[in-house]
PDB file of C-alpha atoms in Angstrom:
ATOM      1  CA  UNK A 299      30.558 -77.486 229.455  1.00 45.00           C
ATOM      2  CA  UNK A 300      29.067 -74.322 227.996  1.00 52.00           C
ATOM      3  CA  UNK A 301      32.128 -73.590 225.879  1.00 50.00           C
ATOM      4  CA  UNK A 302      32.313 -77.100 224.429  1.00 51.00           C
ATOM      5  CA  UNK A 303      28.575 -76.985 223.656  1.00 54.00           C
ATOM      6  CA  UNK A 304      29.026 -73.698 221.830  1.00 55.00           C
ATOM      7  CA  UNK A 305      32.042 -75.062 219.981  1.00 50.00           C
ATOM      8  CA  UNK A 306      30.070 -78.178 219.041  1.00 50.00           C
ATOM      9  CA  UNK A 307      27.223 -76.063 217.678  1.00 57.00           C
ATOM     10  CA  UNK A 308      29.513 -73.841 215.685  1.00 62.00           C
ATOM     11  CA  UNK A 309      31.509 -76.782 214.272  1.00 69.00           C
ATOM     12  CA  UNK A 310      28.293 -78.682 213.541  1.00 68.00           C
ATOM     13  CA  UNK A 311      26.839 -75.738 211.622  1.00 70.00           C
ATOM     14  CA  UNK A 312      30.129 -75.215 209.860  1.00 69.00           C
ATOM     15  CA  UNK A 313      30.153 -78.847 208.680  1.00 73.00           C
ATOM     16  CA  UNK A 314      26.483 -78.595 207.755  1.00 71.00           C
ATOM     17  CA  UNK A 315      27.144 -75.419 205.771  1.00 75.00           C
ATOM     18  CA  UNK A 316      29.963 -77.028 203.776  1.00 74.00           C
ATOM     19  CA  UNK A 317      27.915 -80.185 203.273  1.00 75.00           C
ATOM     20  CA  UNK A 318      25.109 -78.094 201.777  1.00 77.00           C
ATOM     21  CA  UNK A 319      27.556 -76.276 199.493  1.00 77.00           C
ATOM     22  CA  UNK A 320      29.033 -79.611 198.399  1.00 76.00           C
ATOM     23  CA  UNK A 321      25.574 -81.061 197.795  1.00 76.00           C
ATOM     24  CA  UNK A 322      24.547 -78.021 195.743  1.00 78.00           C
ATOM     25  CA  UNK A 323      27.669 -78.215 193.605  1.00 77.00           C
ATOM     26  CA  UNK A 324      27.174 -81.964 193.024  1.00 77.00           C
ATOM     27  CA  UNK A 325      23.518 -81.515 192.021  1.00 77.00           C
ATOM     28  CA  UNK A 326      24.489 -78.589 189.790  1.00 71.00           C
ATOM     29  CA  UNK A 327      27.190 -80.719 188.162  1.00 71.00           C
ATOM     30  CA  UNK A 328      24.768 -83.607 187.639  1.00 74.00           C
ATOM     31  CA  UNK A 329      22.191 -81.187 186.239  1.00 72.00           C
ATOM     32  CA  UNK A 330      24.748 -79.751 183.821  1.00 71.00           C
ATOM     33  CA  UNK A 331      25.773 -83.219 182.679  1.00 71.00           C
ATOM     34  CA  UNK A 332      22.136 -84.221 182.094  1.00 70.00           C
ATOM     35  CA  UNK A 333      21.454 -80.944 180.278  1.00 68.00           C
ATOM     36  CA  UNK A 334      24.463 -81.365 178.011  1.00 68.00           C
ATOM     37  CA  UNK A 335      23.517 -84.979 177.246  1.00 67.00           C
ATOM     38  CA  UNK A 336      19.957 -83.901 176.431  1.00 67.00           C
ATOM     39  CA  UNK A 337      21.134 -81.035 174.229  1.00 64.00           C
ATOM     40  CA  UNK A 338      23.624 -83.317 172.520  1.00 63.00           C
ATOM     41  CA  UNK A 339      20.838 -85.807 171.753  1.00 62.00           C
ATOM     42  CA  UNK A 340      18.379 -83.143 170.592  1.00 61.00           C
ATOM     43  CA  UNK A 341      20.795 -81.231 168.383  1.00 62.00           C
ATOM     44  CA  UNK A 342      23.087 -84.017 167.262  1.00 64.00           C
ATOM     45  CA  UNK A 343      20.899 -84.809 164.278  1.00 71.00           C
ATOM     46  CA  UNK A 344      20.520 -88.370 165.509  1.00 78.00           C
ATOM     47  CA  UNK A 345      17.330 -89.958 164.225  1.00 83.00           C
ATOM     48  CA  UNK A 346      16.870 -93.336 165.904  1.00 84.00           C
ATOM     49  CA  UNK A 347      13.191 -93.836 164.966  1.00 86.00           C
ATOM     50  CA  UNK A 348      12.876 -95.479 161.550  1.00 89.00           C
ATOM     51  CA  UNK A 349       9.623 -95.649 159.574  1.00 89.00           C
ATOM     52  CA  UNK A 350       8.034 -99.073 160.024  1.00 88.00           C
ATOM     53  CA  UNK A 351       6.684 -99.380 156.466  1.00 87.00           C
ATOM     54  CA  UNK A 352       8.602-101.471 153.939  1.00 88.00           C
ATOM     55  CA  UNK A 353      10.413 -99.442 151.330  1.00 89.00           C
ATOM     56  CA  UNK A 354      10.379 -96.221 153.347  1.00 90.00           C
ATOM     57  CA  UNK A 355      13.774 -95.114 154.581  1.00 89.00           C
ATOM     58  CA  UNK A 356      12.638 -92.040 156.537  1.00 89.00           C
ATOM     59  CA  UNK A 357      14.036 -91.617 160.051  1.00 88.00           C
ATOM     60  CA  UNK A 358      12.865 -89.352 162.872  1.00 86.00           C
ATOM     61  CA  UNK A 359      14.310 -87.783 166.010  1.00 82.00           C
ATOM     62  CA  UNK A 360      11.254 -88.731 168.076  1.00 82.00           C
ATOM     63  CA  UNK A 361       8.489 -91.308 167.970  1.00 84.00           C
ATOM     64  CA  UNK A 362       5.650 -88.776 167.706  1.00 83.00           C
ATOM     65  CA  UNK A 363       7.022 -87.479 164.383  1.00 84.00           C
ATOM     66  CA  UNK A 364       7.236 -91.063 163.157  1.00 86.00           C
ATOM     67  CA  UNK A 365       3.598 -91.627 164.136  1.00 84.00           C
ATOM     68  CA  UNK A 366       2.471 -88.488 162.271  1.00 80.00           C
ATOM     69  CA  UNK A 367       4.448 -89.680 159.225  1.00 83.00           C
ATOM     70  CA  UNK A 368       2.799 -93.123 159.302  1.00 83.00           C
ATOM     71  CA  UNK A 369      -0.512 -91.552 158.176  1.00 78.00           C
ATOM     72  CA  UNK A 370       1.148 -90.868 154.812  1.00 81.00           C
ATOM     73  CA  UNK A 371       1.328 -94.611 154.118  1.00 86.00           C
ATOM     74  CA  UNK A 372      -2.284 -95.332 155.081  1.00 83.00           C
ATOM     75  CA  UNK A 373      -5.553 -93.759 154.013  1.00 79.00           C
ATOM     76  CA  UNK A 374      -6.015 -92.672 157.619  1.00 83.00           C
ATOM     77  CA  UNK A 375      -6.823 -88.961 157.954  1.00 86.00           C
ATOM     78  CA  UNK A 376      -7.479 -88.440 161.657  1.00 86.00           C
ATOM     79  CA  UNK A 377      -7.472 -84.629 161.651  1.00 88.00           C
ATOM     80  CA  UNK A 378     -10.967 -83.451 160.675  1.00 91.00           C
ATOM     81  CA  UNK A 379     -12.356 -79.975 160.125  1.00 89.00           C
ATOM     82  CA  UNK A 380     -15.056 -79.230 162.699  1.00 87.00           C
ATOM     83  CA  UNK A 381     -16.646 -76.283 160.923  1.00 84.00           C
ATOM     84  CA  UNK A 382     -20.267 -76.720 159.866  1.00 82.00           C
ATOM     85  CA  UNK A 383     -20.654 -77.970 156.310  1.00 84.00           C
ATOM     86  CA  UNK A 384     -17.009 -78.957 155.867  1.00 86.00           C
ATOM     87  CA  UNK A 385     -16.040 -82.610 155.580  1.00 89.00           C
ATOM     88  CA  UNK A 386     -12.322 -82.187 154.862  1.00 90.00           C
ATOM     89  CA  UNK A 387      -9.782 -84.276 156.748  1.00 90.00           C
ATOM     90  CA  UNK A 388      -5.994 -84.317 156.766  1.00 88.00           C
ATOM     91  CA  UNK A 389      -3.072 -86.591 157.556  1.00 83.00           C
ATOM     92  CA  UNK A 390      -1.120 -83.869 159.404  1.00 82.00           C
ATOM     93  CA  UNK A 391      -2.322 -81.449 162.082  1.00 85.00           C
ATOM     94  CA  UNK A 392      -0.402 -78.608 160.426  1.00 86.00           C
ATOM     95  CA  UNK A 393      -2.473 -79.032 157.256  1.00 88.00           C
ATOM     96  CA  UNK A 394      -5.660 -78.821 159.307  1.00 90.00           C
ATOM     97  CA  UNK A 395      -4.394 -75.665 161.057  1.00 90.00           C
ATOM     98  CA  UNK A 396      -3.680 -74.041 157.697  1.00 88.00           C
ATOM     99  CA  UNK A 397      -7.140 -75.032 156.432  1.00 88.00           C
ATOM    100  CA  UNK A 398      -8.777 -73.623 159.577  1.00 88.00           C
ATOM    101  CA  UNK A 399      -6.954 -70.292 159.168  1.00 86.00           C
ATOM    102  CA  UNK A 400      -8.180 -69.988 155.578  1.00 84.00           C
ATOM    103  CA  UNK A 401     -11.730 -70.996 156.526  1.00 83.00           C
ATOM    104  CA  UNK A 402     -11.781 -68.515 159.395  1.00 84.00           C
ATOM    105  CA  UNK A 403     -10.521 -65.745 157.119  1.00 81.00           C
ATOM    106  CA  UNK A 404     -13.191 -66.567 154.521  1.00 80.00           C
ATOM    107  CA  UNK A 405     -15.935 -66.583 157.182  1.00 80.00           C
ATOM    108  CA  UNK A 406     -14.730 -63.254 158.567  1.00 80.00           C
ATOM    109  CA  UNK A 407     -14.699 -61.754 155.062  1.00 78.00           C
ATOM    110  CA  UNK A 408     -18.240 -63.017 154.459  1.00 76.00           C
ATOM    111  CA  UNK A 409     -19.359 -61.511 157.758  1.00 77.00           C
ATOM    112  CA  UNK A 410     -17.646 -58.193 156.997  1.00 73.00           C
ATOM    113  CA  UNK A 411     -19.261 -58.147 153.542  1.00 72.00           C
ATOM    114  CA  UNK A 412     -22.717 -58.801 155.031  1.00 69.00           C
ATOM    115  CA  UNK A 413     -22.257 -56.036 157.589  1.00 63.00           C
ATOM    116  CA  UNK A 414     -21.025 -53.696 154.879  1.00 63.00           C
ATOM    117  CA  UNK A 415     -23.844 -54.726 152.541  1.00 59.00           C
ATOM    118  CA  UNK A 416     -26.464 -54.246 155.280  1.00 60.00           C
ATOM    119  CA  UNK A 417     -25.049 -50.846 156.163  1.00 62.00           C
ATOM    120  CA  UNK A 418     -25.066 -49.879 152.513  1.00 57.00           C
ATOM    121  CA  UNK A 419     -28.660 -51.065 152.095  1.00 61.00           C
ATOM    122  CA  UNK A 420     -29.656 -49.119 155.218  1.00 63.00           C
ATOM    123  CA  UNK A 421     -28.115 -45.900 153.876  1.00 60.00           C
ATOM    124  CA  UNK A 422     -29.702 -46.393 150.451  1.00 60.00           C
ATOM    125  CA  UNK A 423     -33.135 -47.053 151.931  1.00 65.00           C
ATOM    126  CA  UNK A 424     -32.779 -43.959 154.145  1.00 61.00           C
ATOM    127  CA  UNK A 425     -31.864 -41.844 151.098  1.00 61.00           C
ATOM    128  CA  UNK A 426     -34.813 -43.289 149.194  1.00 61.00           C
ATOM    129  CA  UNK A 427     -37.090 -42.492 152.137  1.00 59.00           C
ATOM    130  CA  UNK A 428     -35.809 -38.882 152.216  1.00 60.00           C
ATOM    131  CA  UNK A 429     -36.381 -38.482 148.468  1.00 61.00           C
ATOM    132  CA  UNK A 430     -39.874 -39.944 148.577  1.00 62.00           C
ATOM    133  CA  UNK A 431     -41.015 -38.107 151.692  1.00 61.00           C
ATOM    134  CA  UNK A 432     -39.558 -34.651 151.165  1.00 61.00           C
ATOM    135  CA  UNK A 433     -38.717 -34.181 147.511  1.00 57.00           C
ATOM    136  CA  UNK A 434     -42.004 -35.337 146.042  1.00 50.00           C
TER     137      UNK A 434
END
């Protein structure tokens, strides 16, 4: 009885081992097929999403690009600058990002100029103080 039990266990684990290997290879194969189908769709140049406005023949690979493009046909500018004193708005988020980079650079330059100007004024006032106090 002991020998048959041991044989059963070893054969059971052997079958289980090969079943796991088979399952792994099947899932790997399915994963590769899905990956290749996805890559084929993404890089095939297929553009199934057509612009919904009459007269526009533009096509897009995904629906989000089509939605961003639709703002071109309307006066809708949903991407607004949030900096104080600026009321600019844009149809594309990339245009807003470019605007924000320029605005940030300008603000940093203004800040650097103020710091530089204040430092310069401080040095000049110190020199003036030295002249008045010790030269006179």
